[in-house]
mmCIF file with all atom_site columns, C-alpha atoms in Angstrom:
data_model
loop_
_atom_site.group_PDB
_atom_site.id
_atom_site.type_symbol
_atom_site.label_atom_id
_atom_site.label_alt_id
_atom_site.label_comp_id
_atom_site.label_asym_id
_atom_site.label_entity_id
_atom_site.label_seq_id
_atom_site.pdbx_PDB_ins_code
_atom_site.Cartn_x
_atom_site.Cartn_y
_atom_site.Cartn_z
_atom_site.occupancy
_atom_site.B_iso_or_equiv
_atom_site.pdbx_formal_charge
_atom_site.auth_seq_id
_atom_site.auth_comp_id
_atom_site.auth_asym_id
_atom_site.auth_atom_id
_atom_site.pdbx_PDB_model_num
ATOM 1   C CA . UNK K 1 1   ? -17.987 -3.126  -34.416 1.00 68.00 ? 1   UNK K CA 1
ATOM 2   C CA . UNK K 1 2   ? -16.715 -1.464  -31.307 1.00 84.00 ? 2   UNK K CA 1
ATOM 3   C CA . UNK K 1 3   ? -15.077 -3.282  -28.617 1.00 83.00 ? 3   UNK K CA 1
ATOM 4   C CA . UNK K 1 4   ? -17.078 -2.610  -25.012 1.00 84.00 ? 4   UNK K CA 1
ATOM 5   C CA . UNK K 1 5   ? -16.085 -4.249  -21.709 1.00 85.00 ? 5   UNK K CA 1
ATOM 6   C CA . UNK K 1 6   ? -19.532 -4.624  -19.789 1.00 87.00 ? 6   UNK K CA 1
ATOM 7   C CA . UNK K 1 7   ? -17.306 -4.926  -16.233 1.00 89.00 ? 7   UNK K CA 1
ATOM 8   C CA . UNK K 1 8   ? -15.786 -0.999  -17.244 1.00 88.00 ? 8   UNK K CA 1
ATOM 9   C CA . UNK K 1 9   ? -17.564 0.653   -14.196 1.00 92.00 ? 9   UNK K CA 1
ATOM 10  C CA . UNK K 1 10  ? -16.770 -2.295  -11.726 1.00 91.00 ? 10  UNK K CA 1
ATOM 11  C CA . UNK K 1 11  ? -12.952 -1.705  -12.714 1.00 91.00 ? 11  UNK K CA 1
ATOM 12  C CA . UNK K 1 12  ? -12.792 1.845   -12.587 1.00 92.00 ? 12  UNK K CA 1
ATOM 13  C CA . UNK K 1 13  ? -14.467 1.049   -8.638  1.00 93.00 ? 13  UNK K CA 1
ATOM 14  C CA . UNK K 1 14  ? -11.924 -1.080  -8.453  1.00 94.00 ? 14  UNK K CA 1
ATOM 15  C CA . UNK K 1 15  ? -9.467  1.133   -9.330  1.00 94.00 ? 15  UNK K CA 1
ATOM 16  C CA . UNK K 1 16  ? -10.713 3.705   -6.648  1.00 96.00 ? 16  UNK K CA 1
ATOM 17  C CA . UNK K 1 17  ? -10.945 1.285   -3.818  1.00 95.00 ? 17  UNK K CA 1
ATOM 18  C CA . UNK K 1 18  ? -7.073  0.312   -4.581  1.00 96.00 ? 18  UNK K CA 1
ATOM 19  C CA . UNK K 1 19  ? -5.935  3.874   -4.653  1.00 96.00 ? 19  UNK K CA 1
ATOM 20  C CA . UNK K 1 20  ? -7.960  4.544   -1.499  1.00 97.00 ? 20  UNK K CA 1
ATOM 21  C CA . UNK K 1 21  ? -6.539  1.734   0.388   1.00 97.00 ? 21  UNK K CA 1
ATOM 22  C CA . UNK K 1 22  ? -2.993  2.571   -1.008  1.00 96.00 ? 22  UNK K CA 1
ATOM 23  C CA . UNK K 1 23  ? -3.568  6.306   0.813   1.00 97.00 ? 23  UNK K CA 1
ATOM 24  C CA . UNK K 1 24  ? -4.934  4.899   3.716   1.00 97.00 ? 24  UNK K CA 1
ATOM 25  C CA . UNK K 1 25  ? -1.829  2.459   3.776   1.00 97.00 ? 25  UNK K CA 1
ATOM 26  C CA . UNK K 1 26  ? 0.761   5.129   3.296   1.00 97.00 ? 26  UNK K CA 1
ATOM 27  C CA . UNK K 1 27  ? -0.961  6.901   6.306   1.00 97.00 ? 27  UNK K CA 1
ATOM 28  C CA . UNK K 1 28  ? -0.837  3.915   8.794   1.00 97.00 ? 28  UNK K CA 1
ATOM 29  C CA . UNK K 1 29  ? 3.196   3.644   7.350   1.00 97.00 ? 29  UNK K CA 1
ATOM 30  C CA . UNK K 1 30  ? 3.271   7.481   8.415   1.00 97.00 ? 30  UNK K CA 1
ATOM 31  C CA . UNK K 1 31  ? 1.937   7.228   11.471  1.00 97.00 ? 31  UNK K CA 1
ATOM 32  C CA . UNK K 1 32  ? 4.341   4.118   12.516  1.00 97.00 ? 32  UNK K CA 1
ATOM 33  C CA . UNK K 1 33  ? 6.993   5.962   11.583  1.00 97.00 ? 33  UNK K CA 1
ATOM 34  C CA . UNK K 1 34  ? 6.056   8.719   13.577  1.00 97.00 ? 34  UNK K CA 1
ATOM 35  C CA . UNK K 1 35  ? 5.759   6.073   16.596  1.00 97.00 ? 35  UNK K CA 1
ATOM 36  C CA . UNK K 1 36  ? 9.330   4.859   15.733  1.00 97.00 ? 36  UNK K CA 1
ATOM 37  C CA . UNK K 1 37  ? 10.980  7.950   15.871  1.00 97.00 ? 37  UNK K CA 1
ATOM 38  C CA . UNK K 1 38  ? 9.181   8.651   19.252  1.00 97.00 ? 38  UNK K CA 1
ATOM 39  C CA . UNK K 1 39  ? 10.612  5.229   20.026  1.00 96.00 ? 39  UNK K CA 1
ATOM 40  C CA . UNK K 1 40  ? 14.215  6.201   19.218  1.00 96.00 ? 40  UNK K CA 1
ATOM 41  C CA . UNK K 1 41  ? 14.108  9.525   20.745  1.00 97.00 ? 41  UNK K CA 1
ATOM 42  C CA . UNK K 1 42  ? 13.134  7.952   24.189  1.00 96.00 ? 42  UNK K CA 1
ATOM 43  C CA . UNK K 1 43  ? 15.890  5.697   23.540  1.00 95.00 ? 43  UNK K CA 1
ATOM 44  C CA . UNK K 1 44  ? 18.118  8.044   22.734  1.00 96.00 ? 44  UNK K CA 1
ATOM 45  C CA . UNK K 1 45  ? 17.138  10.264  25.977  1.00 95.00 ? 45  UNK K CA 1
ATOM 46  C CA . UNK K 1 46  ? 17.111  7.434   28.391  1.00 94.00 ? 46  UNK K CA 1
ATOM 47  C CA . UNK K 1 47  ? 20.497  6.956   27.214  1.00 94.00 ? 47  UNK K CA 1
ATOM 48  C CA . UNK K 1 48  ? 21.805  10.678  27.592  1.00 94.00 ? 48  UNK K CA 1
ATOM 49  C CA . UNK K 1 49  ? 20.044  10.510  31.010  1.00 89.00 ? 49  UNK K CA 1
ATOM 50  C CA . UNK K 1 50  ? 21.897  7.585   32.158  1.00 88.00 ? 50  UNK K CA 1
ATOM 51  C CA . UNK K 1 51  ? 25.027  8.862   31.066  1.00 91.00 ? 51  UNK K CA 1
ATOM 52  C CA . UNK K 1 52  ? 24.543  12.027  32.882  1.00 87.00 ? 52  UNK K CA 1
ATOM 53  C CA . UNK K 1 53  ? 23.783  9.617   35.875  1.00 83.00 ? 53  UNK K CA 1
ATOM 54  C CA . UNK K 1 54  ? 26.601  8.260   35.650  1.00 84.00 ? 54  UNK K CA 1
ATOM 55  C CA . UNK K 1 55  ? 29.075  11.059  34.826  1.00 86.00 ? 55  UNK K CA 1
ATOM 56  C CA . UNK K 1 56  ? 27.605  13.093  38.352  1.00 82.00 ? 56  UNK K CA 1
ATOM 57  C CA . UNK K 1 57  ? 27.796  10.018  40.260  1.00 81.00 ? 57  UNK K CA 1
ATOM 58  C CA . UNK K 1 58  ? 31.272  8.948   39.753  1.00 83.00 ? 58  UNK K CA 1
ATOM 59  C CA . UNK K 1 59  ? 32.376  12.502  40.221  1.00 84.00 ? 59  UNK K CA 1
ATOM 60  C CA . UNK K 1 60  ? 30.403  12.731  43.566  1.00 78.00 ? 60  UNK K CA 1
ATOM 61  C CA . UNK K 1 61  ? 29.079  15.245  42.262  1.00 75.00 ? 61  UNK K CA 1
ATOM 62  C CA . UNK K 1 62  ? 25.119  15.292  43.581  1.00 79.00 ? 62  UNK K CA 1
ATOM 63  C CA . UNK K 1 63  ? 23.216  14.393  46.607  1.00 83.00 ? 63  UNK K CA 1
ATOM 64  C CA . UNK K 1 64  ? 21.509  11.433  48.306  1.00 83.00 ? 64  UNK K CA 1
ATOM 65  C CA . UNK K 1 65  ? 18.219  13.219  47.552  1.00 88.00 ? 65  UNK K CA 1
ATOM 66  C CA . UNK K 1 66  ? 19.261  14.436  43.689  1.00 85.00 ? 66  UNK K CA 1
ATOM 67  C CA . UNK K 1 67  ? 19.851  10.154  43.096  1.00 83.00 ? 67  UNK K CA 1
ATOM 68  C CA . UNK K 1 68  ? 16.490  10.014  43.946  1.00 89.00 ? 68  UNK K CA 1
ATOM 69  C CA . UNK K 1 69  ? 14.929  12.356  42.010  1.00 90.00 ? 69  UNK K CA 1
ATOM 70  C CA . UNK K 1 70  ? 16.951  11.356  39.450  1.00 86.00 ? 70  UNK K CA 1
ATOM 71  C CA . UNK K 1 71  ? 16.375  7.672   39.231  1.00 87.00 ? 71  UNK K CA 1
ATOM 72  C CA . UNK K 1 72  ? 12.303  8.735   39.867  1.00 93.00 ? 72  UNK K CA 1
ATOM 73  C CA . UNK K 1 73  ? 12.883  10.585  36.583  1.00 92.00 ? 73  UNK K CA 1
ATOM 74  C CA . UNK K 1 74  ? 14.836  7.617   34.512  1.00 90.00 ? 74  UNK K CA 1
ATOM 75  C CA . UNK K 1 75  ? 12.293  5.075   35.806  1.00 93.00 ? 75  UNK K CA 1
ATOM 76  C CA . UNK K 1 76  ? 9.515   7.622   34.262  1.00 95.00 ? 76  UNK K CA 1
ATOM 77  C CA . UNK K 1 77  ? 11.231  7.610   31.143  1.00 94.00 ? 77  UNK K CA 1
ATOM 78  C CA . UNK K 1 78  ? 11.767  3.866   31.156  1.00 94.00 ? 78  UNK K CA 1
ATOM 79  C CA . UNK K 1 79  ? 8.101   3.903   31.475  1.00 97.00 ? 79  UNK K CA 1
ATOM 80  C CA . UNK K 1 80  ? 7.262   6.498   28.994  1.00 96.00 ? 80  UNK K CA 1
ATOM 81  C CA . UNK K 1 81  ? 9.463   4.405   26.489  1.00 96.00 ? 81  UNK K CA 1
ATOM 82  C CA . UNK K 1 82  ? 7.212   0.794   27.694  1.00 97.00 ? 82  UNK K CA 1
ATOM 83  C CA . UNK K 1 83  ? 4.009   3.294   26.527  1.00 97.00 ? 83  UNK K CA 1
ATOM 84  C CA . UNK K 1 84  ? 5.534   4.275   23.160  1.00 96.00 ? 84  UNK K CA 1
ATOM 85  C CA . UNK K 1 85  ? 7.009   0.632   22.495  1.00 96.00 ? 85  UNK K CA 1
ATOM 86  C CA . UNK K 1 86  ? 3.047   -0.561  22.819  1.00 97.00 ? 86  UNK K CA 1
ATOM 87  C CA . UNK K 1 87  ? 2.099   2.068   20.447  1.00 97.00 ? 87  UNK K CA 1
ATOM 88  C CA . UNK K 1 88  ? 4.847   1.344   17.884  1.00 97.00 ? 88  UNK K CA 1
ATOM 89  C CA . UNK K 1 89  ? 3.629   -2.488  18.072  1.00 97.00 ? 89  UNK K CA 1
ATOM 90  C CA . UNK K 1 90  ? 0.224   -0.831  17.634  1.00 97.00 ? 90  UNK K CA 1
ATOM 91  C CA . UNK K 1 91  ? 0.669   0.994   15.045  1.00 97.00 ? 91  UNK K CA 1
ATOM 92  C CA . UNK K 1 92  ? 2.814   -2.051  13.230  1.00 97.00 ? 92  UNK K CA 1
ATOM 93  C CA . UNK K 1 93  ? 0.005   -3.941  13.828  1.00 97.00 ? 93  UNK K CA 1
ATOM 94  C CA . UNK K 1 94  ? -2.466  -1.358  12.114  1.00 97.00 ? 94  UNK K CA 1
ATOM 95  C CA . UNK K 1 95  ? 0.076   -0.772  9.159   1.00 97.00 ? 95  UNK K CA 1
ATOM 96  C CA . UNK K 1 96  ? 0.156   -4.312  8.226   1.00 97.00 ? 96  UNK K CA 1
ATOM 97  C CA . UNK K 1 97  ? -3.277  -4.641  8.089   1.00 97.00 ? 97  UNK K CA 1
ATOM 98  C CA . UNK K 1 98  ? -3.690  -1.514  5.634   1.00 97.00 ? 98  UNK K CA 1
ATOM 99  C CA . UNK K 1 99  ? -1.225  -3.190  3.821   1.00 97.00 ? 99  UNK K CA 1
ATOM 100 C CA . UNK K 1 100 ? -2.678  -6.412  3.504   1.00 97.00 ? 100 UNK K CA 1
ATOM 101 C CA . UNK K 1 101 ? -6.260  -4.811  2.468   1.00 97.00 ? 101 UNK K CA 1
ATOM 102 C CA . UNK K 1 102 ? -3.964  -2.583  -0.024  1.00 97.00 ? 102 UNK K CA 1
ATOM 103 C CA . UNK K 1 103 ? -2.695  -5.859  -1.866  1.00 97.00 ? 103 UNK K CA 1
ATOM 104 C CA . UNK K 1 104 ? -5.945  -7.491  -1.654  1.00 97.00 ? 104 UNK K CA 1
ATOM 105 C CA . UNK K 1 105 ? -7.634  -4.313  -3.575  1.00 96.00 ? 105 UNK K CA 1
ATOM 106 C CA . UNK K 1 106 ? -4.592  -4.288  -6.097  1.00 96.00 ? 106 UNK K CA 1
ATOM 107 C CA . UNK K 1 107 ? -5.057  -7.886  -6.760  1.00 96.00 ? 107 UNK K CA 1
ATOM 108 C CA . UNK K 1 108 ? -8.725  -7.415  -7.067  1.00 94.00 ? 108 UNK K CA 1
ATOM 109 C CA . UNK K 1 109 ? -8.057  -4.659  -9.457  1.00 94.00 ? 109 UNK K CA 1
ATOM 110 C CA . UNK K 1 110 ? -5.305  -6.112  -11.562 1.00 95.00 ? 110 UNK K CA 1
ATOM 111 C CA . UNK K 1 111 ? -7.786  -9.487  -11.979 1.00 95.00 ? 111 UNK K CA 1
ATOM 112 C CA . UNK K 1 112 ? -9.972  -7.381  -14.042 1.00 93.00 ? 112 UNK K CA 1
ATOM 113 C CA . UNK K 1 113 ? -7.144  -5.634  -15.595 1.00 94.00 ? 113 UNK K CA 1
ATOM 114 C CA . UNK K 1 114 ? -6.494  -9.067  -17.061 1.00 95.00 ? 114 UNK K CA 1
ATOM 115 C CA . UNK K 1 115 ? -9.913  -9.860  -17.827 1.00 93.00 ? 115 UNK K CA 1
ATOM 116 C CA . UNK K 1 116 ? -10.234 -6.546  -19.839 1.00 93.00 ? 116 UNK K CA 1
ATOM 117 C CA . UNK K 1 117 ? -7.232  -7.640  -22.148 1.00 94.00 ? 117 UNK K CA 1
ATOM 118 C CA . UNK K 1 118 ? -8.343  -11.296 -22.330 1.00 94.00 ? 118 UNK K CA 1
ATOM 119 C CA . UNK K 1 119 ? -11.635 -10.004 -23.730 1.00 92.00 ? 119 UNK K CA 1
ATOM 120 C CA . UNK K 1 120 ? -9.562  -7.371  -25.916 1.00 93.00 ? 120 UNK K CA 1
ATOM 121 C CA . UNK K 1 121 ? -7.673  -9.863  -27.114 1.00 94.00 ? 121 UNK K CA 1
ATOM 122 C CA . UNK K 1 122 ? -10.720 -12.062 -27.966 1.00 92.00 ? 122 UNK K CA 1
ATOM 123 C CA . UNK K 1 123 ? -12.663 -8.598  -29.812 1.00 92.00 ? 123 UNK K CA 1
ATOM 124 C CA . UNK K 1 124 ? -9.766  -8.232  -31.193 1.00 92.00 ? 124 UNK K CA 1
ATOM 125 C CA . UNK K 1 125 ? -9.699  -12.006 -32.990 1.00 94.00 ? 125 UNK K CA 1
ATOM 126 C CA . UNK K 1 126 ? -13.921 -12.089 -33.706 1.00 92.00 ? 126 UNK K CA 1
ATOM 127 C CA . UNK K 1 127 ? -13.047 -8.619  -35.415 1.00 91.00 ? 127 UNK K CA 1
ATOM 128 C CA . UNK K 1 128 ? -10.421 -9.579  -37.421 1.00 93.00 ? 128 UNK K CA 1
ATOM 129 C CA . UNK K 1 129 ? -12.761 -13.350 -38.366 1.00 94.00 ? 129 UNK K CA 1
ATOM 130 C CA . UNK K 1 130 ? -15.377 -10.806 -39.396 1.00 91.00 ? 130 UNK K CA 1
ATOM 131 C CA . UNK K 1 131 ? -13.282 -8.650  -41.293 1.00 92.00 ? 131 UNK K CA 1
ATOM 132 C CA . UNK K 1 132 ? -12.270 -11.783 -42.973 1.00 92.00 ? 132 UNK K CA 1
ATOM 133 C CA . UNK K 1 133 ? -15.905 -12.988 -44.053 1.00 93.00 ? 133 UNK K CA 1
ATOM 134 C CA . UNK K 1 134 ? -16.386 -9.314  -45.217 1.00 90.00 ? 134 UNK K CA 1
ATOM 135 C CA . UNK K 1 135 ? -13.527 -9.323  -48.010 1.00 89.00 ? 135 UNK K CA 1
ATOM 136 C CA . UNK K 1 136 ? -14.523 -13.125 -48.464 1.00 88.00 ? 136 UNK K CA 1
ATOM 137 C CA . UNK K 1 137 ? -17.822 -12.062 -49.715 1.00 89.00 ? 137 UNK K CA 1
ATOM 138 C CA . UNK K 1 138 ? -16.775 -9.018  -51.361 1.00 89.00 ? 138 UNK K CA 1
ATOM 139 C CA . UNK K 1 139 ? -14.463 -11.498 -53.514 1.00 86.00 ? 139 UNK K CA 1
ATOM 140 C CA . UNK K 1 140 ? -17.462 -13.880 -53.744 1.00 88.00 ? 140 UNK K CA 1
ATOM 141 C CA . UNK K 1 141 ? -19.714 -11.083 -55.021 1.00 87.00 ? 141 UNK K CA 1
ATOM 142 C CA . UNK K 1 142 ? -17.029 -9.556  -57.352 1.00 86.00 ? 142 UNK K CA 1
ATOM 143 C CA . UNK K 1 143 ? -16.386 -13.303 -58.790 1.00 83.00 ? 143 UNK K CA 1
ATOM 144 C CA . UNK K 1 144 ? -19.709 -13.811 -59.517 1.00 83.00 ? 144 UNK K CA 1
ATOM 145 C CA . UNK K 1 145 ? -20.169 -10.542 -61.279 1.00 83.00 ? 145 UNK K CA 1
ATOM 146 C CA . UNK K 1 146 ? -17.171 -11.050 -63.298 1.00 82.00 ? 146 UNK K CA 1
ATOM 147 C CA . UNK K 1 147 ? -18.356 -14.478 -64.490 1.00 79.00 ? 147 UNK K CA 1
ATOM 148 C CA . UNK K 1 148 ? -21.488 -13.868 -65.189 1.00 68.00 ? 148 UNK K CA 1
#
């Protein structure tokens, strides 16, 4: 007596589609990461930028026409950094979706995980009952042949 679990192939699927949706999770988290450092580095420029503003203009140091071009540019970055803030959202949005389809394949997985040992477990106990009748009619048999 061999123990067989009949839902083998539909775990080892399930096992695929979890390590599938894992990947494809871990590249959503990539690529929101990516979109957060974007994020920051805008940041990060706009704030250079301003302080470069602000540095030239207290030293009188630039023209009517450079404060121009100069707040054209900041308000350009200020929108660059609206455009990458929607695509971080975006791509949080995305990630937690991945995620979420992740877990669900993982739970779907680790359901028949469970199954698999319950009905191990249960082999396992009509194996060992069987085993038992065996030796109970060997001793049967071997009692009757000594009495006889």
């Amino acid at each position: 007596m061999r123990f067989h679990f009949n839902l083998e192939r539909l775990k080892n699927l399930r096992e695929r589609l979890e390590e599938d949706a894992k990947r494809i999770f871990l590249e959503a988290t990539a690529e929101r990461i990516k979109a957060e450092e974007a994020l920051v580095e805008i940041n990060e420029r706009i704030k250079e930028e301003n302080r470069n503003y602000l540095k030239q203009i207290s030293q009188n140091l630039i023209s009517i026409q450079e404060i121009q071009q100069w707040r054209a540019y900041l308000e350009s970055l200020e929108k660059e950094r609206i455009r990458l803030g929607e695509i971080y959202r975006e791509k949080l949005a995305i990630e937690e979706e991945k995620r979420q389809k992740y877990l669900e394949a993982r739970k779907e997985r680790v359901i028949l995980e469970k199954l698999k040992e319950r009905k191990f477990e249960e082999y396992k106990i009509e194996y060992q009952r069987e085993e038992n009748r065996n030796l109970d009619e060997i001793g049967i048999q071997m009692y009757y042949r000594n009495n006889k």
